[in-house]
Amino acid sequence: MKKRQVELVVISDVHLGTYGCRAKELLNYLKTIQPKTLVLNGDIIDIWQFNKRYFPKSHMNVLKHITSLLTKETEVYYITGNHDEMLRKFKGFKLGNLEIVNKLVLNLDNKKAWIFHGDVFDVTMKHSKWLAKLGGKGYDLLIILNTFFNWCSKLLGYGKLSLSKKIKNSVKGAIKFVNDFEKTASDIAIDNNYDFVVCGHIHQPEIRKIENNKGETLYLNSGDWIENLTALEYNNNEWTLYEYQKDDLAKGLELTSKKKKKKKKKDHNILFNELLKEFDIQGTKKPTI
């Protein structure tokens, strides 16, 4: 498969190690692109809710693929977020094409892009961390319930529904928080003459121009890989919002993967049955010792 060449890709809020993470979909997307620069904009590995009993193969495959990109001369910046804040002690660490940072400024076609996760604007992160962690666990539980709800909905022939997104979009406090977050980020970007301000954290994908009495900037948010399945791409002097649900090529890989699994299972059954014949054992009977 010929991969799309992309100058810059920004993904955030993957939350590897949690039940809500859509690692398989993210891997399908990553397999279709060859980025020159990849920015992992925080909350990639969810250290807050990390459980050694739950880190499936699909999650590990995402890390393996990102590692493989390093060998293909892709520059990878890991920007720390609140859920992987333990990595902040390694700020400035470099290994080949990988660098861990708290924020990043990139020159894109003679324009400055200011990239950071965004939890620095979240009051709960600074003053009530235990409350934020409790909210994170509640959100994870809601995602699990949502998965079960959508499974039942599919059996009944109905479409998917995001409970957490519906709740966030209907709560006035949540809407105000998102608006305040976007305005704060944009105001600081304008004060510092940044042409682009790129964030994650609030799981709200967005590209829009924001103005104040001092000027304007382009505010961008990469969304997440739990509900929205979105990323930001920069190519030929233009930003675009990638949406997995609209990518037939990536979703096609998902179907191919399922077919391969079925074939492997079939091949395994054939080989096992041949082994039974070789030992003169009937498949319906258990061998005696």
mmCIF file with all atom_site columns, C-alpha atoms in Angstrom, residues 9-196:
data_model
loop_
_atom_site.group_PDB
_atom_site.id
_atom_site.type_symbol
_atom_site.label_atom_id
_atom_site.label_alt_id
_atom_site.label_comp_id
_atom_site.label_asym_id
_atom_site.label_entity_id
_atom_site.label_seq_id
_atom_site.pdbx_PDB_ins_code
_atom_site.Cartn_x
_atom_site.Cartn_y
_atom_site.Cartn_z
_atom_site.occupancy
_atom_site.B_iso_or_equiv
_atom_site.pdbx_formal_charge
_atom_site.auth_seq_id
_atom_site.auth_comp_id
_atom_site.auth_asym_id
_atom_site.auth_atom_id
_atom_site.pdbx_PDB_model_num
ATOM 1   C CA . VAL A 1 9   ? 0.912   15.043 12.028 1.00 0.00 ? 9   VAL A CA 1
ATOM 2   C CA . VAL A 1 10  ? -0.364  15.917 15.515 1.00 0.00 ? 10  VAL A CA 1
ATOM 3   C CA . ILE A 1 11  ? -2.210  13.349 17.635 1.00 0.00 ? 11  ILE A CA 1
ATOM 4   C CA . SER A 1 12  ? -3.152  13.594 21.290 1.00 0.00 ? 12  SER A CA 1
ATOM 5   C CA . ASP A 1 13  ? -5.217  11.992 24.031 1.00 0.00 ? 13  ASP A CA 1
ATOM 6   C CA . VAL A 1 14  ? -4.778  8.390  22.950 1.00 0.00 ? 14  VAL A CA 1
ATOM 7   C CA . HIS A 1 15  ? -4.860  7.090  26.552 1.00 0.00 ? 15  HIS A CA 1
ATOM 8   C CA . LEU A 1 16  ? -3.079  3.803  25.916 1.00 0.00 ? 16  LEU A CA 1
ATOM 9   C CA . GLY A 1 17  ? -3.697  1.453  28.827 1.00 0.00 ? 17  GLY A CA 1
ATOM 10  C CA . THR A 1 18  ? -7.371  2.348  29.293 1.00 0.00 ? 18  THR A CA 1
ATOM 11  C CA . TYR A 1 19  ? -10.490 0.499  28.149 1.00 0.00 ? 19  TYR A CA 1
ATOM 12  C CA . GLY A 1 20  ? -11.711 3.437  26.080 1.00 0.00 ? 20  GLY A CA 1
ATOM 13  C CA . CYS A 1 21  ? -8.587  3.693  23.911 1.00 0.00 ? 21  CYS A CA 1
ATOM 14  C CA . ARG A 1 22  ? -9.217  2.968  20.205 1.00 0.00 ? 22  ARG A CA 1
ATOM 15  C CA . ALA A 1 23  ? -5.714  1.673  19.530 1.00 0.00 ? 23  ALA A CA 1
ATOM 16  C CA . LYS A 1 24  ? -6.658  -0.522 16.563 1.00 0.00 ? 24  LYS A CA 1
ATOM 17  C CA . GLU A 1 25  ? -8.175  2.424  14.706 1.00 0.00 ? 25  GLU A CA 1
ATOM 18  C CA . LEU A 1 26  ? -5.160  4.615  15.473 1.00 0.00 ? 26  LEU A CA 1
ATOM 19  C CA . LEU A 1 27  ? -2.792  1.928  14.183 1.00 0.00 ? 27  LEU A CA 1
ATOM 20  C CA . ASN A 1 28  ? -4.820  1.631  10.974 1.00 0.00 ? 28  ASN A CA 1
ATOM 21  C CA . TYR A 1 29  ? -4.466  5.386  10.461 1.00 0.00 ? 29  TYR A CA 1
ATOM 22  C CA . LEU A 1 30  ? -0.734  5.392  11.177 1.00 0.00 ? 30  LEU A CA 1
ATOM 23  C CA . LYS A 1 31  ? -0.216  2.561  8.677  1.00 0.00 ? 31  LYS A CA 1
ATOM 24  C CA . THR A 1 32  ? -1.633  4.727  5.870  1.00 0.00 ? 32  THR A CA 1
ATOM 25  C CA . ILE A 1 33  ? 0.713   7.705  6.351  1.00 0.00 ? 33  ILE A CA 1
ATOM 26  C CA . GLN A 1 34  ? 4.416   8.503  6.268  1.00 0.00 ? 34  GLN A CA 1
ATOM 27  C CA . PRO A 1 35  ? 4.851   11.682 8.322  1.00 0.00 ? 35  PRO A CA 1
ATOM 28  C CA . LYS A 1 36  ? 7.983   13.792 8.136  1.00 0.00 ? 36  LYS A CA 1
ATOM 29  C CA . THR A 1 37  ? 7.288   14.995 11.693 1.00 0.00 ? 37  THR A CA 1
ATOM 30  C CA . LEU A 1 38  ? 4.994   13.342 14.255 1.00 0.00 ? 38  LEU A CA 1
ATOM 31  C CA . VAL A 1 39  ? 3.937   15.259 17.351 1.00 0.00 ? 39  VAL A CA 1
ATOM 32  C CA . LEU A 1 40  ? 2.463   13.193 20.189 1.00 0.00 ? 40  LEU A CA 1
ATOM 33  C CA . ASN A 1 41  ? 0.685   15.988 22.031 1.00 0.00 ? 41  ASN A CA 1
ATOM 34  C CA . GLY A 1 42  ? 0.144   14.537 25.491 1.00 0.00 ? 42  GLY A CA 1
ATOM 35  C CA . ASP A 1 43  ? -1.872  11.795 27.210 1.00 0.00 ? 43  ASP A CA 1
ATOM 36  C CA . ILE A 1 44  ? -0.548  9.157  24.839 1.00 0.00 ? 44  ILE A CA 1
ATOM 37  C CA . ILE A 1 45  ? 0.103   6.626  27.611 1.00 0.00 ? 45  ILE A CA 1
ATOM 38  C CA . ASP A 1 46  ? -2.353  7.013  30.497 1.00 0.00 ? 46  ASP A CA 1
ATOM 39  C CA . ILE A 1 47  ? -0.006  6.627  33.470 1.00 0.00 ? 47  ILE A CA 1
ATOM 40  C CA . TRP A 1 48  ? -2.695  7.900  35.870 1.00 0.00 ? 48  TRP A CA 1
ATOM 41  C CA . GLN A 1 49  ? -4.930  4.916  35.211 1.00 0.00 ? 49  GLN A CA 1
ATOM 42  C CA . PHE A 1 50  ? -2.245  2.452  34.142 1.00 0.00 ? 50  PHE A CA 1
ATOM 43  C CA . ASN A 1 51  ? -2.962  -1.115 35.197 1.00 0.00 ? 51  ASN A CA 1
ATOM 44  C CA . LYS A 1 52  ? -0.354  -3.810 34.573 1.00 0.00 ? 52  LYS A CA 1
ATOM 45  C CA . ARG A 1 53  ? -3.196  -6.296 34.084 1.00 0.00 ? 53  ARG A CA 1
ATOM 46  C CA . TYR A 1 54  ? -4.569  -4.306 31.148 1.00 0.00 ? 54  TYR A CA 1
ATOM 47  C CA . PHE A 1 55  ? -2.272  -3.356 28.286 1.00 0.00 ? 55  PHE A CA 1
ATOM 48  C CA . PRO A 1 56  ? -3.494  -5.340 25.254 1.00 0.00 ? 56  PRO A CA 1
ATOM 49  C CA . LYS A 1 57  ? -1.448  -6.236 22.201 1.00 0.00 ? 57  LYS A CA 1
ATOM 50  C CA . SER A 1 58  ? -3.199  -3.586 20.093 1.00 0.00 ? 58  SER A CA 1
ATOM 51  C CA . HIS A 1 59  ? -1.922  -0.889 22.489 1.00 0.00 ? 59  HIS A CA 1
ATOM 52  C CA . MET A 1 60  ? 1.613   -2.257 22.321 1.00 0.00 ? 60  MET A CA 1
ATOM 53  C CA . ASN A 1 61  ? 1.392   -2.352 18.514 1.00 0.00 ? 61  ASN A CA 1
ATOM 54  C CA . VAL A 1 62  ? 0.821   1.403  18.446 1.00 0.00 ? 62  VAL A CA 1
ATOM 55  C CA . LEU A 1 63  ? 4.048   1.965  20.396 1.00 0.00 ? 63  LEU A CA 1
ATOM 56  C CA . LYS A 1 64  ? 5.903   -0.460 18.114 1.00 0.00 ? 64  LYS A CA 1
ATOM 57  C CA . HIS A 1 65  ? 4.703   1.362  15.012 1.00 0.00 ? 65  HIS A CA 1
ATOM 58  C CA . ILE A 1 66  ? 5.754   4.753  16.379 1.00 0.00 ? 66  ILE A CA 1
ATOM 59  C CA . THR A 1 67  ? 9.155   3.244  17.173 1.00 0.00 ? 67  THR A CA 1
ATOM 60  C CA . SER A 1 68  ? 9.392   1.944  13.605 1.00 0.00 ? 68  SER A CA 1
ATOM 61  C CA . LEU A 1 69  ? 8.769   5.470  12.295 1.00 0.00 ? 69  LEU A CA 1
ATOM 62  C CA . LEU A 1 70  ? 11.950  6.591  14.074 1.00 0.00 ? 70  LEU A CA 1
ATOM 63  C CA . THR A 1 71  ? 13.955  4.231  11.879 1.00 0.00 ? 71  THR A CA 1
ATOM 64  C CA . LYS A 1 72  ? 12.365  5.820  8.785  1.00 0.00 ? 72  LYS A CA 1
ATOM 65  C CA . GLU A 1 73  ? 13.766  9.267  9.654  1.00 0.00 ? 73  GLU A CA 1
ATOM 66  C CA . THR A 1 74  ? 10.482  10.589 11.062 1.00 0.00 ? 74  THR A CA 1
ATOM 67  C CA . GLU A 1 75  ? 11.085  13.223 13.749 1.00 0.00 ? 75  GLU A CA 1
ATOM 68  C CA . VAL A 1 76  ? 8.951   12.371 16.787 1.00 0.00 ? 76  VAL A CA 1
ATOM 69  C CA . TYR A 1 77  ? 8.244   14.877 19.560 1.00 0.00 ? 77  TYR A CA 1
ATOM 70  C CA . TYR A 1 78  ? 6.538   13.570 22.699 1.00 0.00 ? 78  TYR A CA 1
ATOM 71  C CA . ILE A 1 79  ? 4.858   16.505 24.445 1.00 0.00 ? 79  ILE A CA 1
ATOM 72  C CA . THR A 1 80  ? 3.876   15.634 28.000 1.00 0.00 ? 80  THR A CA 1
ATOM 73  C CA . GLY A 1 81  ? 0.279   15.898 29.208 1.00 0.00 ? 81  GLY A CA 1
ATOM 74  C CA . ASN A 1 82  ? -1.414  15.561 32.580 1.00 0.00 ? 82  ASN A CA 1
ATOM 75  C CA . HIS A 1 83  ? -2.114  11.817 32.272 1.00 0.00 ? 83  HIS A CA 1
ATOM 76  C CA . ASP A 1 84  ? 1.549   11.152 31.412 1.00 0.00 ? 84  ASP A CA 1
ATOM 77  C CA . GLU A 1 85  ? 2.985   13.940 33.575 1.00 0.00 ? 85  GLU A CA 1
ATOM 78  C CA . MET A 1 86  ? 5.577   11.567 35.078 1.00 0.00 ? 86  MET A CA 1
ATOM 79  C CA . LEU A 1 87  ? 7.492   11.990 31.819 1.00 0.00 ? 87  LEU A CA 1
ATOM 80  C CA . ARG A 1 88  ? 7.974   15.695 32.566 1.00 0.00 ? 88  ARG A CA 1
ATOM 81  C CA . LYS A 1 89  ? 11.024  14.842 34.652 1.00 0.00 ? 89  LYS A CA 1
ATOM 82  C CA . PHE A 1 90  ? 12.604  13.641 31.384 1.00 0.00 ? 90  PHE A CA 1
ATOM 83  C CA . LYS A 1 91  ? 12.049  16.969 29.592 1.00 0.00 ? 91  LYS A CA 1
ATOM 84  C CA . GLY A 1 92  ? 14.844  17.511 27.079 1.00 0.00 ? 92  GLY A CA 1
ATOM 85  C CA . PHE A 1 93  ? 15.612  13.797 26.744 1.00 0.00 ? 93  PHE A CA 1
ATOM 86  C CA . LYS A 1 94  ? 16.705  12.866 23.216 1.00 0.00 ? 94  LYS A CA 1
ATOM 87  C CA . LEU A 1 95  ? 17.202  9.485  21.635 1.00 0.00 ? 95  LEU A CA 1
ATOM 88  C CA . GLY A 1 96  ? 17.835  9.547  17.913 1.00 0.00 ? 96  GLY A CA 1
ATOM 89  C CA . ASN A 1 97  ? 14.842  11.265 16.314 1.00 0.00 ? 97  ASN A CA 1
ATOM 90  C CA . LEU A 1 98  ? 12.773  11.164 19.529 1.00 0.00 ? 98  LEU A CA 1
ATOM 91  C CA . GLU A 1 99  ? 12.613  14.110 21.941 1.00 0.00 ? 99  GLU A CA 1
ATOM 92  C CA . ILE A 1 100 ? 10.508  14.616 25.095 1.00 0.00 ? 100 ILE A CA 1
ATOM 93  C CA . VAL A 1 101 ? 9.346   18.221 25.654 1.00 0.00 ? 101 VAL A CA 1
ATOM 94  C CA . ASN A 1 102 ? 6.692   20.166 27.551 1.00 0.00 ? 102 ASN A CA 1
ATOM 95  C CA . LYS A 1 103 ? 5.973   22.518 24.651 1.00 0.00 ? 103 LYS A CA 1
ATOM 96  C CA . LEU A 1 104 ? 7.159   22.986 21.106 1.00 0.00 ? 104 LEU A CA 1
ATOM 97  C CA . VAL A 1 105 ? 7.548   25.845 18.641 1.00 0.00 ? 105 VAL A CA 1
ATOM 98  C CA . LEU A 1 106 ? 7.858   24.860 14.978 1.00 0.00 ? 106 LEU A CA 1
ATOM 99  C CA . ASN A 1 107 ? 8.540   27.030 11.947 1.00 0.00 ? 107 ASN A CA 1
ATOM 100 C CA . LEU A 1 108 ? 6.010   26.108 9.246  1.00 0.00 ? 108 LEU A CA 1
ATOM 101 C CA . ASP A 1 109 ? 6.481   27.986 5.966  1.00 0.00 ? 109 ASP A CA 1
ATOM 102 C CA . ASN A 1 110 ? 7.812   31.047 7.832  1.00 0.00 ? 110 ASN A CA 1
ATOM 103 C CA . LYS A 1 111 ? 4.955   30.934 10.330 1.00 0.00 ? 111 LYS A CA 1
ATOM 104 C CA . LYS A 1 112 ? 5.268   29.970 13.995 1.00 0.00 ? 112 LYS A CA 1
ATOM 105 C CA . ALA A 1 113 ? 3.245   27.114 15.478 1.00 0.00 ? 113 ALA A CA 1
ATOM 106 C CA . TRP A 1 114 ? 3.044   26.929 19.288 1.00 0.00 ? 114 TRP A CA 1
ATOM 107 C CA . ILE A 1 115 ? 2.180   23.359 20.325 1.00 0.00 ? 115 ILE A CA 1
ATOM 108 C CA . PHE A 1 116 ? 1.416   22.131 23.868 1.00 0.00 ? 116 PHE A CA 1
ATOM 109 C CA . HIS A 1 117 ? -1.023  19.757 25.563 1.00 0.00 ? 117 HIS A CA 1
ATOM 110 C CA . GLY A 1 118 ? -3.202  22.315 27.353 1.00 0.00 ? 118 GLY A CA 1
ATOM 111 C CA . ASP A 1 119 ? -3.618  21.120 30.940 1.00 0.00 ? 119 ASP A CA 1
ATOM 112 C CA . VAL A 1 120 ? -1.623  24.159 32.077 1.00 0.00 ? 120 VAL A CA 1
ATOM 113 C CA . PHE A 1 121 ? -4.892  26.122 31.669 1.00 0.00 ? 121 PHE A CA 1
ATOM 114 C CA . ASP A 1 122 ? -6.935  23.638 33.674 1.00 0.00 ? 122 ASP A CA 1
ATOM 115 C CA . VAL A 1 123 ? -7.477  24.933 37.209 1.00 0.00 ? 123 VAL A CA 1
ATOM 116 C CA . THR A 1 124 ? -8.304  21.444 38.499 1.00 0.00 ? 124 THR A CA 1
ATOM 117 C CA . MET A 1 125 ? -4.852  20.286 37.435 1.00 0.00 ? 125 MET A CA 1
ATOM 118 C CA . LYS A 1 126 ? -3.162  23.001 39.505 1.00 0.00 ? 126 LYS A CA 1
ATOM 119 C CA . HIS A 1 127 ? -5.301  23.065 42.629 1.00 0.00 ? 127 HIS A CA 1
ATOM 120 C CA . SER A 1 128 ? -7.370  19.875 42.857 1.00 0.00 ? 128 SER A CA 1
ATOM 121 C CA . LYS A 1 129 ? -5.443  17.063 41.219 1.00 0.00 ? 129 LYS A CA 1
ATOM 122 C CA . TRP A 1 130 ? -7.290  14.380 43.166 1.00 0.00 ? 130 TRP A CA 1
ATOM 123 C CA . LEU A 1 131 ? -10.588 15.731 41.774 1.00 0.00 ? 131 LEU A CA 1
ATOM 124 C CA . ALA A 1 132 ? -9.200  15.635 38.237 1.00 0.00 ? 132 ALA A CA 1
ATOM 125 C CA . LYS A 1 133 ? -8.079  12.017 38.732 1.00 0.00 ? 133 LYS A CA 1
ATOM 126 C CA . LEU A 1 134 ? -11.515 11.108 40.070 1.00 0.00 ? 134 LEU A CA 1
ATOM 127 C CA . GLY A 1 135 ? -13.025 12.725 36.969 1.00 0.00 ? 135 GLY A CA 1
ATOM 128 C CA . GLY A 1 136 ? -10.657 10.698 34.787 1.00 0.00 ? 136 GLY A CA 1
ATOM 129 C CA . LYS A 1 137 ? -11.799 7.427  36.374 1.00 0.00 ? 137 LYS A CA 1
ATOM 130 C CA . GLY A 1 138 ? -15.438 8.459  36.014 1.00 0.00 ? 138 GLY A CA 1
ATOM 131 C CA . TYR A 1 139 ? -14.840 9.258  32.353 1.00 0.00 ? 139 TYR A CA 1
ATOM 132 C CA . ASP A 1 140 ? -13.193 5.853  31.824 1.00 0.00 ? 140 ASP A CA 1
ATOM 133 C CA . LEU A 1 141 ? -16.178 4.123  33.458 1.00 0.00 ? 141 LEU A CA 1
ATOM 134 C CA . LEU A 1 142 ? -18.536 6.090  31.232 1.00 0.00 ? 142 LEU A CA 1
ATOM 135 C CA . ILE A 1 143 ? -16.577 4.934  28.167 1.00 0.00 ? 143 ILE A CA 1
ATOM 136 C CA . ILE A 1 144 ? -16.925 1.286  29.294 1.00 0.00 ? 144 ILE A CA 1
ATOM 137 C CA . LEU A 1 145 ? -20.679 1.743  29.771 1.00 0.00 ? 145 LEU A CA 1
ATOM 138 C CA . ASN A 1 146 ? -20.816 3.460  26.379 1.00 0.00 ? 146 ASN A CA 1
ATOM 139 C CA . THR A 1 147 ? -19.089 0.469  24.740 1.00 0.00 ? 147 THR A CA 1
ATOM 140 C CA . PHE A 1 148 ? -21.645 -1.915 26.235 1.00 0.00 ? 148 PHE A CA 1
ATOM 141 C CA . PHE A 1 149 ? -24.500 0.418  25.257 1.00 0.00 ? 149 PHE A CA 1
ATOM 142 C CA . ASN A 1 150 ? -23.302 0.597  21.640 1.00 0.00 ? 150 ASN A CA 1
ATOM 143 C CA . TRP A 1 151 ? -22.904 -3.202 21.513 1.00 0.00 ? 151 TRP A CA 1
ATOM 144 C CA . CYS A 1 152 ? -26.556 -3.586 22.534 1.00 0.00 ? 152 CYS A CA 1
ATOM 145 C CA . SER A 1 153 ? -27.568 -0.817 20.137 1.00 0.00 ? 153 SER A CA 1
ATOM 146 C CA . LYS A 1 154 ? -25.809 -2.602 17.246 1.00 0.00 ? 154 LYS A CA 1
ATOM 147 C CA . LEU A 1 155 ? -27.643 -5.856 18.033 1.00 0.00 ? 155 LEU A CA 1
ATOM 148 C CA . LEU A 1 156 ? -30.927 -3.963 17.849 1.00 0.00 ? 156 LEU A CA 1
ATOM 149 C CA . GLY A 1 157 ? -29.966 -2.351 14.548 1.00 0.00 ? 157 GLY A CA 1
ATOM 150 C CA . TYR A 1 158 ? -29.414 1.175  15.851 1.00 0.00 ? 158 TYR A CA 1
ATOM 151 C CA . GLY A 1 159 ? -26.384 3.438  15.406 1.00 0.00 ? 159 GLY A CA 1
ATOM 152 C CA . LYS A 1 160 ? -23.648 4.387  17.853 1.00 0.00 ? 160 LYS A CA 1
ATOM 153 C CA . LEU A 1 161 ? -24.058 7.116  20.455 1.00 0.00 ? 161 LEU A CA 1
ATOM 154 C CA . SER A 1 162 ? -21.377 8.833  22.525 1.00 0.00 ? 162 SER A CA 1
ATOM 155 C CA . LEU A 1 163 ? -22.788 9.260  26.035 1.00 0.00 ? 163 LEU A CA 1
ATOM 156 C CA . SER A 1 164 ? -19.821 11.271 27.305 1.00 0.00 ? 164 SER A CA 1
ATOM 157 C CA . LYS A 1 165 ? -19.880 13.613 24.293 1.00 0.00 ? 165 LYS A CA 1
ATOM 158 C CA . LYS A 1 166 ? -23.628 14.109 24.728 1.00 0.00 ? 166 LYS A CA 1
ATOM 159 C CA . ILE A 1 167 ? -23.178 14.918 28.415 1.00 0.00 ? 167 ILE A CA 1
ATOM 160 C CA . LYS A 1 168 ? -20.290 17.328 27.762 1.00 0.00 ? 168 LYS A CA 1
ATOM 161 C CA . ASN A 1 169 ? -22.175 19.112 24.989 1.00 0.00 ? 169 ASN A CA 1
ATOM 162 C CA . SER A 1 170 ? -25.274 19.557 27.151 1.00 0.00 ? 170 SER A CA 1
ATOM 163 C CA . VAL A 1 171 ? -23.646 20.790 30.362 1.00 0.00 ? 171 VAL A CA 1
ATOM 164 C CA . LYS A 1 172 ? -23.299 24.568 30.361 1.00 0.00 ? 172 LYS A CA 1
ATOM 165 C CA . GLY A 1 173 ? -20.236 24.447 32.613 1.00 0.00 ? 173 GLY A CA 1
ATOM 166 C CA . ALA A 1 174 ? -18.441 22.120 30.185 1.00 0.00 ? 174 ALA A CA 1
ATOM 167 C CA . ILE A 1 175 ? -19.279 24.340 27.208 1.00 0.00 ? 175 ILE A CA 1
ATOM 168 C CA . LYS A 1 176 ? -18.011 27.406 29.071 1.00 0.00 ? 176 LYS A CA 1
ATOM 169 C CA . PHE A 1 177 ? -14.810 25.584 30.034 1.00 0.00 ? 177 PHE A CA 1
ATOM 170 C CA . VAL A 1 178 ? -14.098 24.698 26.384 1.00 0.00 ? 178 VAL A CA 1
ATOM 171 C CA . ASN A 1 179 ? -14.770 28.271 25.248 1.00 0.00 ? 179 ASN A CA 1
ATOM 172 C CA . ASP A 1 180 ? -12.573 29.718 28.021 1.00 0.00 ? 180 ASP A CA 1
ATOM 173 C CA . PHE A 1 181 ? -9.820  27.230 27.180 1.00 0.00 ? 181 PHE A CA 1
ATOM 174 C CA . GLU A 1 182 ? -9.819  28.170 23.490 1.00 0.00 ? 182 GLU A CA 1
ATOM 175 C CA . LYS A 1 183 ? -9.882  31.908 24.246 1.00 0.00 ? 183 LYS A CA 1
ATOM 176 C CA . THR A 1 184 ? -7.072  31.720 26.825 1.00 0.00 ? 184 THR A CA 1
ATOM 177 C CA . ALA A 1 185 ? -4.818  29.730 24.487 1.00 0.00 ? 185 ALA A CA 1
ATOM 178 C CA . SER A 1 186 ? -5.525  32.072 21.582 1.00 0.00 ? 186 SER A CA 1
ATOM 179 C CA . ASP A 1 187 ? -5.024  35.281 23.604 1.00 0.00 ? 187 ASP A CA 1
ATOM 180 C CA . ILE A 1 188 ? -1.578  34.148 24.768 1.00 0.00 ? 188 ILE A CA 1
ATOM 181 C CA . ALA A 1 189 ? -0.670  33.033 21.225 1.00 0.00 ? 189 ALA A CA 1
ATOM 182 C CA . ILE A 1 190 ? -1.643  36.446 19.842 1.00 0.00 ? 190 ILE A CA 1
ATOM 183 C CA . ASP A 1 191 ? 0.365   38.233 22.568 1.00 0.00 ? 191 ASP A CA 1
ATOM 184 C CA . ASN A 1 192 ? 3.430   36.199 21.541 1.00 0.00 ? 192 ASN A CA 1
ATOM 185 C CA . ASN A 1 193 ? 2.900   36.555 17.770 1.00 0.00 ? 193 ASN A CA 1
ATOM 186 C CA . TYR A 1 194 ? 2.239   32.857 17.150 1.00 0.00 ? 194 TYR A CA 1
ATOM 187 C CA . ASP A 1 195 ? 0.389   32.213 13.896 1.00 0.00 ? 195 ASP A CA 1
ATOM 188 C CA . PHE A 1 196 ? -0.915  28.844 15.093 1.00 0.00 ? 196 PHE A CA 1
#
